[in-house]
mmCIF file of C-alpha atoms in Angstrom:
data_model
loop_
_atom_site.group_PDB
_atom_site.id
_atom_site.type_symbol
_atom_site.label_atom_id
_atom_site.label_comp_id
_atom_site.label_asym_id
_atom_site.label_seq_id
_atom_site.Cartn_x
_atom_site.Cartn_y
_atom_site.Cartn_z
ATOM 1 C CA UNK A 883 22.788 53.841 -51.429
ATOM 2 C CA UNK A 884 26.701 54.248 -50.303
ATOM 3 C CA UNK A 885 27.060 52.744 -46.819
ATOM 4 C CA UNK A 886 30.256 54.876 -46.626
ATOM 5 C CA UNK A 887 29.948 57.402 -43.929
ATOM 6 C CA UNK A 888 31.278 61.212 -44.951
ATOM 7 C CA UNK A 889 33.176 63.542 -42.760
ATOM 8 C CA UNK A 890 33.018 66.957 -44.261
ATOM 9 C CA UNK A 891 35.778 69.012 -43.477
ATOM 10 C CA UNK A 892 37.858 71.921 -45.016
ATOM 11 C CA UNK A 893 40.793 73.057 -42.621
ATOM 12 C CA UNK A 894 39.685 76.472 -43.471
ATOM 13 C CA UNK A 895 36.665 76.111 -41.034
ATOM 14 C CA UNK A 896 39.104 76.774 -38.282
ATOM 15 C CA UNK A 897 39.344 80.280 -39.408
ATOM 16 C CA UNK A 898 35.965 80.936 -37.355
ATOM 17 C CA UNK A 899 37.689 82.510 -34.875
ATOM 18 C CA UNK A 900 36.301 85.216 -32.654
ATOM 19 C CA UNK A 901 39.427 86.362 -31.090
ATOM 20 C CA UNK A 902 41.825 84.919 -28.281
ATOM 21 C CA UNK A 903 39.799 85.701 -25.693
ATOM 22 C CA UNK A 904 36.420 84.339 -26.867
ATOM 23 C CA UNK A 905 35.205 80.841 -25.449
ATOM 24 C CA UNK A 906 34.510 79.488 -29.240
ATOM 25 C CA UNK A 907 37.936 78.432 -29.664
ATOM 26 C CA UNK A 908 38.601 77.024 -33.229
ATOM 27 C CA UNK A 909 41.281 74.708 -31.756
ATOM 28 C CA UNK A 910 38.508 72.419 -30.661
ATOM 29 C CA UNK A 911 38.009 71.922 -34.482
ATOM 30 C CA UNK A 912 41.457 71.140 -35.225
ATOM 31 C CA UNK A 913 42.090 68.753 -32.262
ATOM 32 C CA UNK A 914 38.902 66.860 -33.207
ATOM 33 C CA UNK A 915 40.101 66.260 -36.685
ATOM 34 C CA UNK A 916 43.542 65.225 -35.441
ATOM 35 C CA UNK A 917 41.780 62.721 -32.953
ATOM 36 C CA UNK A 918 39.589 61.435 -35.734
ATOM 37 C CA UNK A 919 42.562 60.543 -37.522
ATOM 38 C CA UNK A 920 44.628 59.207 -34.689
ATOM 39 C CA UNK A 921 42.008 56.568 -34.304
ATOM 40 C CA UNK A 922 42.348 55.527 -38.339
ATOM 41 C CA UNK A 923 38.684 57.144 -38.894
ATOM 42 C CA UNK A 924 39.650 58.965 -41.747
ATOM 43 C CA UNK A 925 40.382 55.769 -43.317
ATOM 44 C CA UNK A 926 36.803 54.492 -42.267
ATOM 45 C CA UNK A 927 34.965 57.465 -43.812
ATOM 46 C CA UNK A 928 35.203 59.641 -46.803
ATOM 47 C CA UNK A 929 36.287 63.046 -45.836
ATOM 48 C CA UNK A 930 34.969 65.691 -48.282
ATOM 49 C CA UNK A 931 35.195 69.386 -48.693
ATOM 50 C CA UNK A 932 32.224 71.002 -49.679
ATOM 51 C CA UNK A 933 31.869 74.301 -51.569
ATOM 52 C CA UNK A 934 30.869 77.506 -49.142
ATOM 53 C CA UNK A 935 27.228 78.106 -49.602
ATOM 54 C CA UNK A 936 26.467 81.174 -52.026
ATOM 55 C CA UNK A 937 24.051 83.595 -51.648
ATOM 56 C CA UNK A 938 21.023 81.441 -53.018
ATOM 57 C CA UNK A 939 21.666 79.049 -50.731
ATOM 58 C CA UNK A 940 21.843 81.155 -47.689
ATOM 59 C CA UNK A 941 18.716 82.836 -48.483
ATOM 60 C CA UNK A 942 16.565 79.409 -47.966
ATOM 61 C CA UNK A 943 16.782 80.382 -44.508
ATOM 62 C CA UNK A 944 18.641 84.042 -44.235
ATOM 63 C CA UNK A 945 17.468 87.750 -45.273
ATOM 64 C CA UNK A 946 19.736 89.360 -48.022
ATOM 65 C CA UNK A 947 19.899 92.332 -46.082
ATOM 66 C CA UNK A 948 21.404 90.250 -43.159
ATOM 67 C CA UNK A 949 23.670 88.472 -45.509
ATOM 68 C CA UNK A 950 24.665 91.982 -46.920
ATOM 69 C CA UNK A 951 25.421 93.165 -43.447
ATOM 70 C CA UNK A 952 27.417 90.106 -42.402
ATOM 71 C CA UNK A 953 29.749 90.648 -46.017
ATOM 72 C CA UNK A 954 30.085 94.335 -44.840
ATOM 73 C CA UNK A 955 31.282 93.431 -41.625
ATOM 74 C CA UNK A 956 33.745 90.751 -42.998
ATOM 75 C CA UNK A 957 35.260 93.480 -45.184
ATOM 76 C CA UNK A 958 35.824 95.830 -42.417
ATOM 77 C CA UNK A 959 34.701 94.541 -38.773
ATOM 78 C CA UNK A 960 34.786 98.037 -37.474
ATOM 79 C CA UNK A 961 31.954 99.123 -39.250
ATOM 80 C CA UNK A 962 29.731 95.961 -38.029
ATOM 81 C CA UNK A 963 26.190 96.613 -38.049
ATOM 82 C CA UNK A 964 25.126 95.909 -34.032
ATOM 83 C CA UNK A 965 21.613 96.126 -34.913
ATOM 84 C CA UNK A 966 22.140 92.490 -37.071
ATOM 85 C CA UNK A 967 24.059 91.044 -33.817
ATOM 86 C CA UNK A 968 27.015 91.838 -35.567
ATOM 87 C CA UNK A 969 30.298 93.300 -33.358
ATOM 88 C CA UNK A 970 28.927 92.150 -29.901
ATOM 89 C CA UNK A 971 30.756 90.579 -27.238
ATOM 90 C CA UNK A 972 29.126 87.095 -28.388
ATOM 91 C CA UNK A 973 29.426 87.736 -31.963
ATOM 92 C CA UNK A 974 32.464 89.917 -32.952
ATOM 93 C CA UNK A 975 32.947 90.906 -36.159
ATOM 94 C CA UNK A 976 36.433 89.640 -37.759
ATOM 95 C CA UNK A 977 38.071 89.599 -41.109
ATOM 96 C CA UNK A 978 36.973 86.822 -43.724
ATOM 97 C CA UNK A 979 33.903 86.272 -41.434
ATOM 98 C CA UNK A 980 31.124 85.742 -44.257
ATOM 99 C CA UNK A 981 33.552 83.449 -46.121
ATOM 100 C CA UNK A 982 34.389 80.850 -43.245
ATOM 101 C CA UNK A 983 30.617 81.191 -42.001
ATOM 102 C CA UNK A 984 29.705 80.300 -45.466
ATOM 103 C CA UNK A 985 32.132 77.919 -45.801
ATOM 104 C CA UNK A 986 30.508 75.852 -42.468
ATOM 105 C CA UNK A 987 27.117 76.375 -43.850
ATOM 106 C CA UNK A 988 28.491 74.719 -47.048
ATOM 107 C CA UNK A 989 29.830 71.413 -45.238
ATOM 108 C CA UNK A 990 26.109 71.212 -43.899
ATOM 109 C CA UNK A 991 24.324 71.509 -46.708
ATOM 110 C CA UNK A 992 26.916 69.264 -48.722
ATOM 111 C CA UNK A 993 26.420 66.678 -45.993
ATOM 112 C CA UNK A 994 22.303 66.796 -46.477
ATOM 113 C CA UNK A 995 22.412 66.656 -50.160
ATOM 114 C CA UNK A 996 24.965 63.667 -50.037
ATOM 115 C CA UNK A 997 22.797 61.743 -47.452
ATOM 116 C CA UNK A 998 19.628 62.668 -49.532
ATOM 117 C CA UNK A 999 21.040 61.328 -52.954
ATOM 118 C CA UNK A 1000 22.234 58.239 -51.606
ATOM 119 C CA UNK A 1001 25.928 59.171 -51.889
ATOM 120 C CA UNK A 1002 26.452 58.651 -48.171
ATOM 121 C CA UNK A 1003 24.192 56.996 -45.543
ATOM 122 C CA UNK A 1004 25.542 58.966 -42.653
ATOM 123 C CA UNK A 1005 27.347 62.648 -42.545
ATOM 124 C CA UNK A 1006 29.174 64.380 -40.010
ATOM 125 C CA UNK A 1007 30.094 68.039 -40.096
ATOM 126 C CA UNK A 1008 31.345 68.464 -36.278
ATOM 127 C CA UNK A 1009 32.032 72.372 -37.358
ATOM 128 C CA UNK A 1010 28.565 72.806 -37.830
ATOM 129 C CA UNK A 1011 25.614 73.011 -35.564
ATOM 130 C CA UNK A 1012 25.530 76.589 -35.357
ATOM 131 C CA UNK A 1013 21.747 76.837 -33.984
ATOM 132 C CA UNK A 1014 21.348 80.318 -32.727
ATOM 133 C CA UNK A 1015 21.537 82.191 -36.032
ATOM 134 C CA UNK A 1016 18.175 83.767 -36.996
ATOM 135 C CA UNK A 1017 16.977 84.480 -40.319
ATOM 136 C CA UNK A 1018 18.057 88.176 -39.695
ATOM 137 C CA UNK A 1019 20.702 88.400 -37.134
ATOM 138 C CA UNK A 1020 23.633 86.638 -35.216
ATOM 139 C CA UNK A 1021 23.257 85.269 -32.063
ATOM 140 C CA UNK A 1022 24.950 83.148 -29.421
ATOM 141 C CA UNK A 1023 28.569 82.558 -31.414
ATOM 142 C CA UNK A 1024 26.786 81.701 -34.651
ATOM 143 C CA UNK A 1025 26.489 83.759 -37.850
ATOM 144 C CA UNK A 1026 24.996 81.667 -40.288
ATOM 145 C CA UNK A 1027 22.724 78.703 -39.116
ATOM 146 C CA UNK A 1028 23.882 75.754 -41.120
ATOM 147 C CA UNK A 1029 21.572 73.301 -39.588
ATOM 148 C CA UNK A 1030 18.486 75.038 -40.382
ATOM 149 C CA UNK A 1031 20.182 75.473 -44.112
ATOM 150 C CA UNK A 1032 20.818 71.906 -44.253
ATOM 151 C CA UNK A 1033 17.292 71.317 -43.623
ATOM 152 C CA UNK A 1034 16.030 73.870 -46.079
ATOM 153 C CA UNK A 1035 18.356 72.437 -48.670
ATOM 154 C CA UNK A 1036 16.514 68.837 -48.119
ATOM 155 C CA UNK A 1037 13.028 70.602 -47.989
ATOM 156 C CA UNK A 1038 14.273 71.829 -51.596
ATOM 157 C CA UNK A 1039 15.199 68.666 -52.748
ATOM 158 C CA UNK A 1040 11.730 67.000 -52.325
ATOM 159 C CA UNK A 1041 12.163 65.768 -48.562
ATOM 160 C CA UNK A 1042 8.585 66.134 -47.059
ATOM 161 C CA UNK A 1043 9.401 64.831 -43.509
ATOM 162 C CA UNK A 1044 12.539 65.899 -41.438
ATOM 163 C CA UNK A 1045 13.219 65.377 -37.807
ATOM 164 C CA UNK A 1046 15.622 67.852 -36.120
ATOM 165 C CA UNK A 1047 16.918 66.350 -32.783
ATOM 166 C CA UNK A 1048 19.069 69.024 -30.703
ATOM 167 C CA UNK A 1049 20.981 67.823 -27.445
ATOM 168 C CA UNK A 1050 22.963 70.979 -26.890
ATOM 169 C CA UNK A 1051 22.584 72.788 -23.362
ATOM 170 C CA UNK A 1052 21.335 75.668 -25.025
ATOM 171 C CA UNK A 1053 18.121 75.715 -26.645
ATOM 172 C CA UNK A 1054 18.114 74.965 -30.830
ATOM 173 C CA UNK A 1055 16.365 78.667 -30.947
ATOM 174 C CA UNK A 1056 17.191 79.390 -34.503
ATOM 175 C CA UNK A 1057 16.254 76.144 -35.964
ATOM 176 C CA UNK A 1058 12.789 76.145 -34.361
ATOM 177 C CA UNK A 1059 12.420 79.527 -35.262
ATOM 178 C CA UNK A 1060 13.245 79.028 -38.953
ATOM 179 C CA UNK A 1061 10.600 76.131 -38.914
ATOM 180 C CA UNK A 1062 8.035 77.580 -36.689
ATOM 181 C CA UNK A 1063 5.173 77.192 -39.124
ATOM 182 C CA UNK A 1064 6.162 74.134 -41.171
ATOM 183 C CA UNK A 1065 4.678 70.780 -40.271
ATOM 184 C CA UNK A 1066 7.268 69.115 -42.415
ATOM 185 C CA UNK A 1067 9.738 69.925 -40.055
ATOM 186 C CA UNK A 1068 9.548 68.254 -36.536
ATOM 187 C CA UNK A 1069 12.325 70.182 -33.624
ATOM 188 C CA UNK A 1070 12.965 68.357 -30.304
ATOM 189 C CA UNK A 1071 15.538 70.442 -28.332
ATOM 190 C CA UNK A 1072 16.389 69.041 -24.886
ATOM 191 C CA UNK A 1073 18.357 71.899 -23.114
ATOM 192 C CA UNK A 1074 18.875 73.771 -19.522
ATOM 193 C CA UNK A 1075 16.077 75.449 -18.710
ATOM 194 C CA UNK A 1076 15.532 78.922 -19.841
ATOM 195 C CA UNK A 1077 15.598 80.486 -16.466
ATOM 196 C CA UNK A 1078 18.965 79.522 -15.885
ATOM 197 C CA UNK A 1079 20.574 79.652 -19.276
ATOM 198 C CA UNK A 1080 20.859 81.649 -22.715
ATOM 199 C CA UNK A 1081 18.899 82.227 -25.143
ATOM 200 C CA UNK A 1082 15.934 82.236 -22.597
ATOM 201 C CA UNK A 1083 13.824 80.225 -24.915
ATOM 202 C CA UNK A 1084 12.541 76.561 -25.129
ATOM 203 C CA UNK A 1085 9.425 76.477 -22.673
ATOM 204 C CA UNK A 1086 7.534 73.361 -23.021
ATOM 205 C CA UNK A 1087 4.369 75.516 -24.359
ATOM 206 C CA UNK A 1088 6.808 76.417 -27.582
ATOM 207 C CA UNK A 1089 5.040 73.812 -29.899
ATOM 208 C CA UNK A 1090 5.047 75.472 -32.990
ATOM 209 C CA UNK A 1091 2.750 77.944 -35.252
ATOM 210 C CA UNK A 1092 -1.147 77.548 -35.570
ATOM 211 C CA UNK A 1093 -0.789 75.676 -38.604
ATOM 212 C CA UNK A 1094 2.170 73.474 -37.540
ATOM 213 C CA UNK A 1095 1.097 72.546 -33.845
ATOM 214 C CA UNK A 1096 2.907 70.106 -32.185
ATOM 215 C CA UNK A 1097 5.932 70.774 -34.700
ATOM 216 C CA UNK A 1098 8.181 72.177 -31.927
ATOM 217 C CA UNK A 1099 8.949 70.065 -28.916
ATOM 218 C CA UNK A 1100 11.135 71.378 -26.042
ATOM 219 C CA UNK A 1101 12.380 69.444 -23.064
ATOM 220 C CA UNK A 1102 13.589 72.161 -20.400
ATOM 221 C CA UNK A 1103 15.993 70.619 -18.057
ATOM 222 C CA UNK A 1104 16.356 71.559 -14.463
ATOM 223 C CA UNK A 1105 20.443 72.865 -13.960
ATOM 224 C CA UNK A 1106 22.330 70.206 -12.571
ATOM 225 C CA UNK A 1107 20.951 67.461 -14.536
ATOM 226 C CA UNK A 1108 23.006 64.285 -14.893
ATOM 227 C CA UNK A 1109 23.510 61.104 -17.138
ATOM 228 C CA UNK A 1110 20.682 59.224 -15.589
ATOM 229 C CA UNK A 1111 18.288 62.369 -15.743
ATOM 230 C CA UNK A 1112 19.323 63.513 -19.581
ATOM 231 C CA UNK A 1113 18.963 60.090 -20.710
ATOM 232 C CA UNK A 1114 16.022 59.336 -19.366
ATOM 233 C CA UNK A 1115 14.456 62.589 -20.496
ATOM 234 C CA UNK A 1116 15.927 61.923 -24.055
ATOM 235 C CA UNK A 1117 14.576 58.127 -24.453
ATOM 236 C CA UNK A 1118 10.898 59.321 -22.470
ATOM 237 C CA UNK A 1119 10.215 61.685 -25.187
ATOM 238 C CA UNK A 1120 12.542 61.281 -28.727
ATOM 239 C CA UNK A 1121 12.219 57.569 -29.947
ATOM 240 C CA UNK A 1122 8.328 58.190 -29.512
ATOM 241 C CA UNK A 1123 8.229 61.472 -31.552
ATOM 242 C CA UNK A 1124 10.413 59.984 -34.113
ATOM 243 C CA UNK A 1125 8.351 56.864 -34.438
ATOM 244 C CA UNK A 1126 5.132 58.311 -35.269
ATOM 245 C CA UNK A 1127 6.499 61.320 -37.468
ATOM 246 C CA UNK A 1128 8.667 58.597 -39.379
ATOM 247 C CA UNK A 1129 11.112 61.151 -40.858
ATOM 248 C CA UNK A 1130 12.774 60.410 -44.125
ATOM 249 C CA UNK A 1131 16.169 62.067 -42.710
ATOM 250 C CA UNK A 1132 16.906 62.594 -39.176
ATOM 251 C CA UNK A 1133 19.252 65.668 -38.592
ATOM 252 C CA UNK A 1134 21.188 66.004 -35.188
ATOM 253 C CA UNK A 1135 22.892 68.618 -33.218
ATOM 254 C CA UNK A 1136 25.715 67.360 -30.797
ATOM 255 C CA UNK A 1137 26.765 70.091 -28.792
ATOM 256 C CA UNK A 1138 29.063 69.079 -26.058
ATOM 257 C CA UNK A 1139 28.365 71.660 -23.790
ATOM 258 C CA UNK A 1140 26.176 69.300 -21.698
ATOM 259 C CA UNK A 1141 29.187 68.025 -20.282
ATOM 260 C CA UNK A 1142 30.074 68.793 -16.516
ATOM 261 C CA UNK A 1143 33.048 70.472 -17.170
ATOM 262 C CA UNK A 1144 31.894 72.850 -19.696
ATOM 263 C CA UNK A 1145 32.688 76.407 -18.447
ATOM 264 C CA UNK A 1146 29.466 78.110 -19.728
ATOM 265 C CA UNK A 1147 26.354 76.041 -18.574
ATOM 266 C CA UNK A 1148 25.172 73.926 -15.563
ATOM 267 C CA UNK A 1149 24.444 70.585 -16.755
ATOM 268 C CA UNK A 1150 26.466 67.398 -15.190
ATOM 269 C CA UNK A 1151 26.370 64.997 -18.262
ATOM 270 C CA UNK A 1152 29.380 62.758 -19.114
ATOM 271 C CA UNK A 1153 31.311 62.045 -22.186
ATOM 272 C CA UNK A 1154 29.642 58.334 -21.693
ATOM 273 C CA UNK A 1155 25.939 59.709 -21.720
ATOM 274 C CA UNK A 1156 26.969 62.166 -24.729
ATOM 275 C CA UNK A 1157 28.272 58.768 -26.738
ATOM 276 C CA UNK A 1158 25.094 57.054 -25.385
ATOM 277 C CA UNK A 1159 22.770 59.613 -27.359
ATOM 278 C CA UNK A 1160 25.021 59.658 -30.071
ATOM 279 C CA UNK A 1161 24.602 55.881 -30.444
ATOM 280 C CA UNK A 1162 20.562 56.286 -29.958
ATOM 281 C CA UNK A 1163 20.426 58.595 -32.839
ATOM 282 C CA UNK A 1164 22.316 56.560 -35.137
ATOM 283 C CA UNK A 1165 19.652 53.648 -34.024
ATOM 284 C CA UNK A 1166 16.536 55.920 -34.614
ATOM 285 C CA UNK A 1167 18.262 56.680 -37.828
ATOM 286 C CA UNK A 1168 18.208 53.222 -39.063
ATOM 287 C CA UNK A 1169 15.040 52.246 -37.435
ATOM 288 C CA UNK A 1170 12.969 54.965 -38.838
ATOM 289 C CA UNK A 1171 14.573 56.925 -41.539
ATOM 290 C CA UNK A 1172 16.608 54.158 -43.476
ATOM 291 C CA UNK A 1173 19.507 55.090 -42.195
ATOM 292 C CA UNK A 1174 20.067 58.809 -43.546
ATOM 293 C CA UNK A 1175 21.715 60.665 -40.816
ATOM 294 C CA UNK A 1176 23.013 64.033 -41.015
ATOM 295 C CA UNK A 1177 25.017 64.686 -37.668
ATOM 296 C CA UNK A 1178 26.432 68.291 -36.705
ATOM 297 C CA UNK A 1179 28.369 69.429 -34.036
ATOM 298 C CA UNK A 1180 27.361 72.544 -31.988
ATOM 299 C CA UNK A 1181 28.625 74.409 -28.552
ATOM 300 C CA UNK A 1182 31.152 72.952 -26.417
ATOM 301 C CA UNK A 1183 33.866 74.811 -24.706
ATOM 302 C CA UNK A 1184 36.094 72.678 -22.621
ATOM 303 C CA UNK A 1185 37.767 72.758 -25.876
ATOM 304 C CA UNK A 1186 40.890 70.127 -25.218
ATOM 305 C CA UNK A 1187 39.275 67.646 -22.406
ATOM 306 C CA UNK A 1188 35.713 67.348 -23.989
ATOM 307 C CA UNK A 1189 35.033 68.453 -27.467
ATOM 308 C CA UNK A 1190 37.305 66.306 -29.167
ATOM 309 C CA UNK A 1191 36.534 63.201 -27.604
ATOM 310 C CA UNK A 1192 32.684 63.690 -28.040
ATOM 311 C CA UNK A 1193 32.803 64.475 -31.637
ATOM 312 C CA UNK A 1194 35.477 61.424 -32.537
ATOM 313 C CA UNK A 1195 33.083 59.390 -30.889
ATOM 314 C CA UNK A 1196 30.148 60.650 -33.083
ATOM 315 C CA UNK A 1197 32.643 60.200 -36.203
ATOM 316 C CA UNK A 1198 33.279 56.617 -34.844
ATOM 317 C CA UNK A 1199 29.469 55.745 -34.593
ATOM 318 C CA UNK A 1200 28.509 57.305 -37.752
ATOM 319 C CA UNK A 1201 31.394 55.330 -39.611
ATOM 320 C CA UNK A 1202 30.444 52.018 -38.134
ATOM 321 C CA UNK A 1203 33.597 51.786 -36.193
ATOM 322 C CA UNK A 1204 32.703 53.117 -32.514
ATOM 323 C CA UNK A 1205 35.654 53.893 -30.281
ATOM 324 C CA UNK A 1206 35.493 52.019 -27.120
ATOM 325 C CA UNK A 1207 34.903 54.296 -24.286
ATOM 326 C CA UNK A 1208 37.647 52.902 -22.385
ATOM 327 C CA UNK A 1209 40.180 53.206 -25.130
ATOM 328 C CA UNK A 1210 43.353 54.775 -24.768
ATOM 329 C CA UNK A 1211 44.067 58.064 -26.503
ATOM 330 C CA UNK A 1212 47.255 57.722 -28.901
ATOM 331 C CA UNK A 1213 50.160 59.469 -27.400
ATOM 332 C CA UNK A 1214 50.945 61.632 -30.562
ATOM 333 C CA UNK A 1215 47.625 63.397 -30.090
ATOM 334 C CA UNK A 1216 48.326 63.925 -26.552
ATOM 335 C CA UNK A 1217 51.691 65.582 -27.362
ATOM 336 C CA UNK A 1218 50.311 67.727 -30.068
ATOM 337 C CA UNK A 1219 47.651 69.044 -27.459
ATOM 338 C CA UNK A 1220 50.150 70.179 -25.486
ATOM 339 C CA UNK A 1221 52.210 71.940 -28.076
ATOM 340 C CA UNK A 1222 48.975 73.606 -29.424
ATOM 341 C CA UNK A 1223 47.513 74.749 -25.852
ATOM 342 C CA UNK A 1224 49.857 73.895 -22.743
ATOM 343 C CA UNK A 1225 47.206 71.597 -21.507
ATOM 344 C CA UNK A 1226 47.478 68.211 -20.426
ATOM 345 C CA UNK A 1227 45.282 66.042 -22.377
ATOM 346 C CA UNK A 1228 43.139 63.086 -21.575
ATOM 347 C CA UNK A 1229 44.401 59.713 -21.596
ATOM 348 C CA UNK A 1230 41.229 57.835 -22.484
ATOM 349 C CA UNK A 1231 38.064 58.334 -24.546
ATOM 350 C CA UNK A 1232 35.795 57.842 -21.139
ATOM 351 C CA UNK A 1233 34.701 59.573 -18.213
ATOM 352 C CA UNK A 1234 34.787 56.150 -16.584
ATOM 353 C CA UNK A 1235 30.875 55.822 -16.528
ATOM 354 C CA UNK A 1236 30.498 53.015 -19.092
ATOM 355 C CA UNK A 1237 27.582 51.481 -19.336
ATOM 356 C CA UNK A 1238 25.626 54.677 -18.355
ATOM 357 C CA UNK A 1239 22.264 53.210 -16.956
ATOM 358 C CA UNK A 1240 19.161 55.432 -16.385
ATOM 359 C CA UNK A 1241 15.332 54.333 -15.387
ATOM 360 C CA UNK A 1242 13.075 53.932 -18.300
ATOM 361 C CA UNK A 1243 10.287 56.134 -18.329
ATOM 362 C CA UNK A 1244 7.454 53.130 -18.619
ATOM 363 C CA UNK A 1245 8.594 52.178 -15.031
ATOM 364 C CA UNK A 1246 6.975 54.795 -13.761
ATOM 365 C CA UNK A 1247 7.646 58.577 -12.669
ATOM 366 C CA UNK A 1248 7.640 60.756 -9.595
ATOM 367 C CA UNK A 1249 5.324 63.850 -10.106
ATOM 368 C CA UNK A 1250 7.415 65.587 -7.326
ATOM 369 C CA UNK A 1251 10.931 64.915 -9.161
ATOM 370 C CA UNK A 1252 12.055 67.929 -11.067
ATOM 371 C CA UNK A 1253 13.305 65.979 -14.095
ATOM 372 C CA UNK A 1254 10.070 63.899 -14.378
ATOM 373 C CA UNK A 1255 8.322 67.528 -14.153
ATOM 374 C CA UNK A 1256 10.296 68.830 -17.066
ATOM 375 C CA UNK A 1257 9.395 65.618 -19.218
ATOM 376 C CA UNK A 1258 6.013 65.531 -18.165
ATOM 377 C CA UNK A 1259 5.993 69.298 -19.035
ATOM 378 C CA UNK A 1260 7.135 68.585 -22.534
ATOM 379 C CA UNK A 1261 5.121 65.380 -23.329
ATOM 380 C CA UNK A 1262 1.548 67.119 -21.903
ATOM 381 C CA UNK A 1263 2.527 70.319 -24.079
ATOM 382 C CA UNK A 1264 3.546 68.454 -27.509
ATOM 383 C CA UNK A 1265 2.167 64.836 -27.430
ATOM 384 C CA UNK A 1266 -1.621 65.390 -27.960
ATOM 385 C CA UNK A 1267 -0.905 67.371 -30.747
ATOM 386 C CA UNK A 1268 1.017 64.808 -32.355
ATOM 387 C CA UNK A 1269 -1.679 62.355 -31.455
ATOM 388 C CA UNK A 1270 0.367 60.731 -28.724
ATOM 389 C CA UNK A 1271 -0.489 60.104 -25.350
ATOM 390 C CA UNK A 1272 1.060 62.333 -22.777
#
């Protein structure tokens, strides 16, 4: 198995563009790639452009009638069929939508193939992580569910146990739905509570279908959760589940919208804590999955200040060359940010909170604390189904 990490990238993925007033600005992808290069991480990884996912691959998760509807909307955006979630405020139709969404999906599928076949130990597609798309419809800025497609491709290649960990601020509903009845896939999502954020799912009681009970785990965090609570919840739930499941591949989604500057959600997490979870996922992959790790992007709408820094940390960790939190950002990248966006770029790779500390779950919990209540609810709902003590 190659020890070299792959970064999946085709400049054409920046064409995933819902328009100038949409929060998912593709500049976040271009700026991430430039920051990766500015730190020399392109020389520490193999940058690979995979082919777009074809219909047979897309059908591993999506219905053909939906694929056809995306193609029709892609050819004539004015004729988008809203019954498929297309042409809505969240998912406006645009020319070429099918082609670029299939290209992003192809990068995640290519990442999964490279890791499974031993061509790379880790593979990162920060343009991916579009976890809301359903088998028969677009949702939440997501047209094709590249995360679910990567997992489905791994199953097709012979994988028998795949763990998916989603730390986006929004529930990973589309991936959970795709494998709701499949005990070979363990989906774990940490997200803001469904009472206060889209998509309104991800309750702890959602644990999988009867034939796959315990295959879905949901930690619904109270609005306002910051670094210490977020990391406490992650470490109180994820490592024990991964240790029990022992996946052959770990697939992770690293939406940057948990950050306190994100305009669309209500958690208060720093870049330093996001980097700590990225590091923890890397370690879990090595401890329990022989290092096989597919890491994806996701949400994130502070497109200059947060997203490029967070995902550059992710690439550095995957490459085995982590960027120091206190590292100074190269001036050339800051100049490019201003030229593209007329915004002032951050000067350092940190929010100044490293090392981030939290209270370990084993040290005890407070049943009156809202964060601890969220952790307890998740453990009590799912852990016994997996033969673990809640």
